Amino acid sequence: MGDRYEILSATIPAFFQNVPIAHISGGELSNGSKDDVIRHLITKLSSLHFVSAEIHKKRVIQLGEPDTNVFNVGEPGLDALVDMKFIGKRKLEHKLGLVLDRKFLLMTVHPEDSHLNELEGSSLIDGLCTALEEFPDKKVICTLPNSDEGSVMIKNKILDFREKNSDRFYVFPSLGRLVYLSLVKLSEAVIGNSSSALVEVPFLGVPSVDIGVRQSGRLRSNTVVQVSRKPEEIIEGIRKVTSP
């Protein structure tokens, strides 16, 4: 499953050793990320395709794959959420060393590496930090970016923002799937540009603000508010998803 270079490193030798590959979630788009190209590469190396929507099935067939080998099965990552035993509020507080006394925002920001330069990455995280200053009463739990090019700059700006807002801004390198999704259920909204804000978060009934172009092209629920990197748009997006 996936669209990351880590899994591409497994599919290439499998292809040359004639080991069949079944690819999950091909045919999707994320125009603001190199993952978009890698996803299509994995599709071309694969023999069977289990896609998440009809439009993705059509796209895989457009890439030249035989329609008899492409199956629209929905998003399998959501199936696991139906029976997932989420962690309760008190256990989360103990595990993370936090007091979740009120609703909070959950934040994840990754580089927009399709158009990557320092100016654009800086514009995204600077715009978000500026917007958060308009909500001094809101707690924010933030996970650090992935290892894509440009992540160090975003990480440093996040840590700088924490130094100035340590009473309400909490940073974790990574939370793991279960802890993260348990926090999603308790959060007021999810903000940033992670794909989870378009897939798992709407399924759990929580609104999200998708910032910038990293996830452009993906299908999205009407609970997802799309905004640019401009602080004023991010502020308006946060106000919208946190209003009744």
mmCIF file of C-alpha atoms in Angstrom:
data_model
loop_
_atom_site.group_PDB
_atom_site.id
_atom_site.type_symbol
_atom_site.label_atom_id
_atom_site.label_comp_id
_atom_site.label_asym_id
_atom_site.label_seq_id
_atom_site.Cartn_x
_atom_site.Cartn_y
_atom_site.Cartn_z
ATOM 1 C CA MET A 1 0.000 0.000 0.000
ATOM 2 C CA GLY A 2 1.095 3.540 -0.542
ATOM 3 C CA ASP A 3 2.888 6.230 -2.461
ATOM 4 C CA ARG A 4 6.144 6.696 -0.565
ATOM 5 C CA TYR A 5 9.697 6.138 -1.757
ATOM 6 C CA GLU A 6 10.220 3.637 1.072
ATOM 7 C CA ILE A 7 7.793 1.158 -0.510
ATOM 8 C CA LEU A 8 9.140 1.906 -3.999
ATOM 9 C CA SER A 9 12.489 0.486 -2.849
ATOM 10 C CA ALA A 10 10.719 -2.855 -2.266
ATOM 11 C CA THR A 11 8.681 -2.896 -5.470
ATOM 12 C CA ILE A 12 11.648 -2.428 -7.827
ATOM 13 C CA PRO A 13 13.525 -5.629 -6.848
ATOM 14 C CA ALA A 14 10.210 -7.533 -6.643
ATOM 15 C CA PHE A 15 9.461 -6.491 -10.225
ATOM 16 C CA PHE A 16 12.849 -7.695 -11.497
ATOM 17 C CA GLN A 17 12.548 -10.973 -9.589
ATOM 18 C CA ASN A 18 9.117 -11.552 -11.174
ATOM 19 C CA VAL A 19 7.359 -11.414 -7.803
ATOM 20 C CA PRO A 20 3.790 -10.214 -8.449
ATOM 21 C CA ILE A 21 2.829 -6.966 -6.742
ATOM 22 C CA ALA A 22 -0.687 -6.014 -5.663
ATOM 23 C CA HIS A 23 -0.902 -2.241 -5.236
ATOM 24 C CA ILE A 24 -3.440 -0.671 -2.884
ATOM 25 C CA SER A 25 -4.697 2.920 -3.399
ATOM 26 C CA GLY A 26 -3.230 3.552 -6.832
ATOM 27 C CA GLY A 27 -4.661 6.072 -9.276
ATOM 28 C CA GLU A 28 -4.917 8.850 -6.695
ATOM 29 C CA LEU A 29 -3.461 12.343 -7.037
ATOM 30 C CA SER A 30 -1.494 14.560 -4.661
ATOM 31 C CA ASN A 31 -0.143 17.166 -7.042
ATOM 32 C CA GLY A 32 1.880 19.035 -4.439
ATOM 33 C CA SER A 33 4.087 16.097 -3.514
ATOM 34 C CA LYS A 34 6.657 13.775 -5.099
ATOM 35 C CA ASP A 35 4.483 10.964 -3.731
ATOM 36 C CA ASP A 36 2.260 11.575 -6.756
ATOM 37 C CA VAL A 37 4.959 10.395 -9.180
ATOM 38 C CA ILE A 38 6.035 7.495 -6.964
ATOM 39 C CA ARG A 39 2.439 6.245 -6.711
ATOM 40 C CA HIS A 40 2.195 6.024 -10.497
ATOM 41 C CA LEU A 41 5.594 4.289 -10.673
ATOM 42 C CA ILE A 42 4.388 1.628 -8.248
ATOM 43 C CA THR A 43 1.229 1.215 -10.313
ATOM 44 C CA LYS A 44 3.280 0.479 -13.439
ATOM 45 C CA LEU A 45 5.369 -2.090 -11.537
ATOM 46 C CA SER A 46 2.269 -3.875 -10.193
ATOM 47 C CA SER A 47 0.070 -6.647 -11.560
ATOM 48 C CA LEU A 48 -3.069 -6.209 -9.454
ATOM 49 C CA HIS A 49 -4.645 -2.930 -8.425
ATOM 50 C CA PHE A 50 -7.032 -2.336 -5.515
ATOM 51 C CA VAL A 51 -8.189 1.269 -5.773
ATOM 52 C CA SER A 52 -10.347 3.371 -3.453
ATOM 53 C CA ALA A 53 -12.754 5.068 -5.882
ATOM 54 C CA GLU A 54 -14.146 4.763 -9.393
ATOM 55 C CA ILE A 55 -12.223 7.798 -10.636
ATOM 56 C CA HIS A 56 -9.000 6.162 -9.406
ATOM 57 C CA LYS A 57 -9.881 2.962 -11.255
ATOM 58 C CA LYS A 58 -10.288 4.934 -14.477
ATOM 59 C CA ARG A 59 -6.932 6.630 -13.934
ATOM 60 C CA VAL A 60 -5.089 3.326 -13.433
ATOM 61 C CA ILE A 61 -6.640 1.990 -16.644
ATOM 62 C CA GLN A 62 -5.577 5.217 -18.402
ATOM 63 C CA LEU A 63 -2.019 4.406 -17.288
ATOM 64 C CA GLY A 64 -2.276 1.275 -19.447
ATOM 65 C CA GLU A 65 -3.258 -1.364 -16.901
ATOM 66 C CA PRO A 66 -5.833 -3.960 -18.069
ATOM 67 C CA ASP A 67 -9.269 -3.278 -16.601
ATOM 68 C CA THR A 68 -9.599 -6.965 -15.621
ATOM 69 C CA ASN A 69 -6.808 -6.403 -13.070
ATOM 70 C CA VAL A 70 -8.218 -3.231 -11.476
ATOM 71 C CA PHE A 71 -10.711 -3.473 -8.607
ATOM 72 C CA ASN A 72 -12.531 -0.651 -6.829
ATOM 73 C CA VAL A 73 -12.608 -1.885 -3.213
ATOM 74 C CA GLY A 74 -12.880 1.438 -1.372
ATOM 75 C CA GLU A 75 -10.325 2.793 1.104
ATOM 76 C CA PRO A 76 -9.074 -0.197 3.164
ATOM 77 C CA GLY A 77 -7.487 2.084 5.736
ATOM 78 C CA LEU A 78 -10.990 3.054 6.851
ATOM 79 C CA ASP A 79 -12.094 -0.547 7.397
ATOM 80 C CA ALA A 80 -9.679 -0.840 10.305
ATOM 81 C CA LEU A 81 -11.260 2.175 12.026
ATOM 82 C CA VAL A 82 -14.614 0.422 12.384
ATOM 83 C CA ASP A 83 -13.265 -2.061 14.939
ATOM 84 C CA MET A 84 -10.390 0.023 16.310
ATOM 85 C CA LYS A 85 -10.284 0.298 20.112
ATOM 86 C CA PHE A 86 -9.433 3.955 20.591
ATOM 87 C CA ILE A 87 -7.540 5.199 23.626
ATOM 88 C CA GLY A 88 -9.662 7.165 26.094
ATOM 89 C CA LYS A 89 -9.023 10.723 27.228
ATOM 90 C CA ARG A 90 -7.511 9.883 30.626
ATOM 91 C CA LYS A 91 -5.093 7.314 29.206
ATOM 92 C CA LEU A 92 -4.042 9.760 26.499
ATOM 93 C CA GLU A 93 -3.370 12.434 29.106
ATOM 94 C CA HIS A 94 -1.211 10.030 31.090
ATOM 95 C CA LYS A 95 0.603 8.751 27.996
ATOM 96 C CA LEU A 96 1.379 12.205 26.589
ATOM 97 C CA GLY A 97 1.771 14.125 29.837
ATOM 98 C CA LEU A 98 -0.953 16.596 28.838
ATOM 99 C CA VAL A 99 -4.170 17.906 30.318
ATOM 100 C CA LEU A 100 -6.867 17.726 27.649
ATOM 101 C CA ASP A 101 -9.218 20.001 29.560
ATOM 102 C CA ARG A 102 -10.813 21.473 26.461
ATOM 103 C CA LYS A 103 -11.064 20.918 22.735
ATOM 104 C CA PHE A 104 -7.794 21.305 20.853
ATOM 105 C CA LEU A 105 -6.467 21.507 17.305
ATOM 106 C CA LEU A 106 -4.339 18.687 15.906
ATOM 107 C CA MET A 107 -1.670 19.856 13.444
ATOM 108 C CA THR A 108 0.649 18.172 10.940
ATOM 109 C CA VAL A 109 2.587 19.987 8.194
ATOM 110 C CA HIS A 110 4.783 18.355 5.540
ATOM 111 C CA PRO A 111 6.828 20.016 2.750
ATOM 112 C CA GLU A 112 5.148 20.812 -0.560
ATOM 113 C CA ASP A 113 7.967 19.104 -2.384
ATOM 114 C CA SER A 114 6.569 19.210 -5.903
ATOM 115 C CA HIS A 115 7.339 22.940 -6.049
ATOM 116 C CA LEU A 116 9.960 22.856 -3.353
ATOM 117 C CA ASN A 117 12.030 25.844 -2.506
ATOM 118 C CA GLU A 118 12.779 27.414 0.843
ATOM 119 C CA LEU A 119 10.500 30.387 0.167
ATOM 120 C CA GLU A 120 7.402 28.266 -0.431
ATOM 121 C CA GLY A 121 7.992 25.975 2.539
ATOM 122 C CA SER A 122 8.606 28.990 4.732
ATOM 123 C CA SER A 123 5.454 30.667 3.413
ATOM 124 C CA LEU A 124 3.327 27.671 4.408
ATOM 125 C CA ILE A 125 4.532 27.234 7.989
ATOM 126 C CA ASP A 126 4.883 30.987 8.578
ATOM 127 C CA GLY A 127 1.326 31.521 7.389
ATOM 128 C CA LEU A 128 0.025 28.811 9.684
ATOM 129 C CA CYS A 129 1.942 30.080 12.737
ATOM 130 C CA THR A 130 0.728 33.620 12.066
ATOM 131 C CA ALA A 131 -2.839 32.318 11.849
ATOM 132 C CA LEU A 132 -2.536 30.405 15.130
ATOM 133 C CA GLU A 133 -1.594 33.629 16.906
ATOM 134 C CA GLU A 134 -5.179 34.753 16.269
ATOM 135 C CA PHE A 135 -6.415 31.887 18.470
ATOM 136 C CA PRO A 136 -4.492 32.322 21.750
ATOM 137 C CA ASP A 137 -7.120 30.389 23.706
ATOM 138 C CA LYS A 138 -6.762 27.206 21.646
ATOM 139 C CA LYS A 139 -4.419 24.371 22.512
ATOM 140 C CA VAL A 140 -2.558 22.814 19.589
ATOM 141 C CA ILE A 141 -0.994 19.340 19.491
ATOM 142 C CA CYS A 142 1.511 19.171 16.640
ATOM 143 C CA THR A 143 3.430 16.285 15.090
ATOM 144 C CA LEU A 144 6.684 17.003 13.270
ATOM 145 C CA PRO A 145 6.959 16.672 9.465
ATOM 146 C CA ASN A 146 8.134 13.604 7.583
ATOM 147 C CA SER A 147 11.644 13.307 6.150
ATOM 148 C CA ASP A 148 10.918 14.862 2.742
ATOM 149 C CA GLU A 149 13.276 17.553 1.482
ATOM 150 C CA GLY A 150 12.485 20.819 3.211
ATOM 151 C CA SER A 151 11.288 19.220 6.445
ATOM 152 C CA VAL A 152 14.180 20.532 8.569
ATOM 153 C CA MET A 153 13.181 24.141 7.974
ATOM 154 C CA ILE A 154 9.540 23.402 8.851
ATOM 155 C CA LYS A 155 10.600 21.471 11.955
ATOM 156 C CA ASN A 156 12.786 24.348 13.173
ATOM 157 C CA LYS A 157 9.996 26.893 12.698
ATOM 158 C CA ILE A 158 7.574 24.661 14.590
ATOM 159 C CA LEU A 159 10.037 24.346 17.476
ATOM 160 C CA ASP A 160 10.572 28.119 17.474
ATOM 161 C CA PHE A 161 6.820 28.657 17.674
ATOM 162 C CA ARG A 162 6.638 26.220 20.591
ATOM 163 C CA GLU A 163 9.243 28.229 22.504
ATOM 164 C CA LYS A 164 7.013 31.294 22.304
ATOM 165 C CA ASN A 165 3.764 29.425 23.024
ATOM 166 C CA SER A 166 4.814 26.636 25.380
ATOM 167 C CA ASP A 167 1.667 27.024 27.483
ATOM 168 C CA ARG A 168 -0.615 25.845 24.665
ATOM 169 C CA PHE A 169 1.479 24.432 21.811
ATOM 170 C CA TYR A 170 2.722 20.861 22.255
ATOM 171 C CA VAL A 171 5.046 19.094 19.816
ATOM 172 C CA PHE A 172 5.677 15.361 19.358
ATOM 173 C CA PRO A 173 8.041 13.808 16.776
ATOM 174 C CA SER A 174 5.415 11.166 16.011
ATOM 175 C CA LEU A 175 2.339 9.824 17.780
ATOM 176 C CA GLY A 176 1.777 6.487 16.058
ATOM 177 C CA ARG A 177 -1.464 5.585 14.300
ATOM 178 C CA LEU A 178 -3.545 4.579 17.344
ATOM 179 C CA VAL A 179 -2.617 7.566 19.526
ATOM 180 C CA TYR A 180 -2.982 9.969 16.608
ATOM 181 C CA LEU A 181 -6.439 8.735 15.614
ATOM 182 C CA SER A 182 -7.552 8.657 19.254
ATOM 183 C CA LEU A 183 -6.567 12.328 19.497
ATOM 184 C CA VAL A 184 -8.426 13.051 16.254
ATOM 185 C CA LYS A 185 -11.655 11.803 17.839
ATOM 186 C CA LEU A 186 -11.199 14.208 20.761
ATOM 187 C CA SER A 187 -10.012 17.195 18.718
ATOM 188 C CA GLU A 188 -12.004 20.187 17.572
ATOM 189 C CA ALA A 189 -10.391 20.074 14.126
ATOM 190 C CA VAL A 190 -7.299 18.888 12.262
ATOM 191 C CA ILE A 191 -5.141 21.455 10.436
ATOM 192 C CA GLY A 192 -2.152 21.172 8.087
ATOM 193 C CA ASN A 193 -1.563 19.237 4.878
ATOM 194 C CA SER A 194 -1.460 15.563 5.845
ATOM 195 C CA SER A 195 -3.467 13.054 3.790
ATOM 196 C CA SER A 196 -5.055 11.816 7.024
ATOM 197 C CA ALA A 197 -7.055 15.061 7.124
ATOM 198 C CA LEU A 198 -8.758 13.975 3.890
ATOM 199 C CA VAL A 199 -9.163 10.250 4.605
ATOM 200 C CA GLU A 200 -9.417 9.130 8.240
ATOM 201 C CA VAL A 201 -10.406 12.457 9.815
ATOM 202 C CA PRO A 202 -13.689 12.943 7.877
ATOM 203 C CA PHE A 203 -14.562 9.290 8.526
ATOM 204 C CA LEU A 204 -14.273 9.988 12.264
ATOM 205 C CA GLY A 205 -16.647 12.939 11.965
ATOM 206 C CA VAL A 206 -14.065 15.662 12.592
ATOM 207 C CA PRO A 207 -13.595 18.716 10.320
ATOM 208 C CA SER A 208 -10.224 19.670 8.877
ATOM 209 C CA VAL A 209 -8.406 22.549 7.209
ATOM 210 C CA ASP A 210 -6.189 21.472 4.290
ATOM 211 C CA ILE A 211 -3.527 24.114 3.670
ATOM 212 C CA GLY A 212 -1.618 24.680 0.429
ATOM 213 C CA VAL A 213 -1.221 22.355 -2.550
ATOM 214 C CA ARG A 214 0.394 19.186 -1.192
ATOM 215 C CA GLN A 215 -2.900 17.242 -1.335
ATOM 216 C CA SER A 216 -4.363 18.995 -4.379
ATOM 217 C CA GLY A 217 -6.138 16.540 -6.663
ATOM 218 C CA ARG A 218 -7.332 14.211 -3.901
ATOM 219 C CA LEU A 219 -10.988 13.468 -3.365
ATOM 220 C CA ARG A 220 -12.291 15.290 -0.306
ATOM 221 C CA SER A 221 -15.325 15.360 1.945
ATOM 222 C CA ASN A 222 -17.347 18.540 2.450
ATOM 223 C CA THR A 223 -15.979 18.578 6.030
ATOM 224 C CA VAL A 224 -12.569 19.524 4.569
ATOM 225 C CA VAL A 225 -11.958 23.250 4.079
ATOM 226 C CA GLN A 226 -9.297 24.007 1.455
ATOM 227 C CA VAL A 227 -7.224 27.180 1.941
ATOM 228 C CA SER A 228 -4.044 28.713 0.540
ATOM 229 C CA ARG A 229 -0.892 29.516 2.529
ATOM 230 C CA LYS A 230 -2.156 33.056 3.227
ATOM 231 C CA PRO A 231 -2.668 33.668 6.968
ATOM 232 C CA GLU A 232 -6.035 35.343 6.442
ATOM 233 C CA GLU A 233 -7.384 32.317 4.557
ATOM 234 C CA ILE A 234 -6.062 29.921 7.212
ATOM 235 C CA ILE A 235 -7.665 32.040 9.948
ATOM 236 C CA GLU A 236 -10.994 31.979 8.130
ATOM 237 C CA GLY A 237 -10.687 28.215 7.607
ATOM 238 C CA ILE A 238 -10.033 27.578 11.303
ATOM 239 C CA ARG A 239 -12.946 29.811 12.271
ATOM 240 C CA LYS A 240 -15.209 27.907 9.913
ATOM 241 C CA VAL A 241 -14.349 24.403 11.114
ATOM 242 C CA THR A 242 -14.519 25.402 14.800
ATOM 243 C CA SER A 243 -17.895 27.134 14.513
ATOM 244 C CA PRO A 244 -21.213 25.360 15.211
#
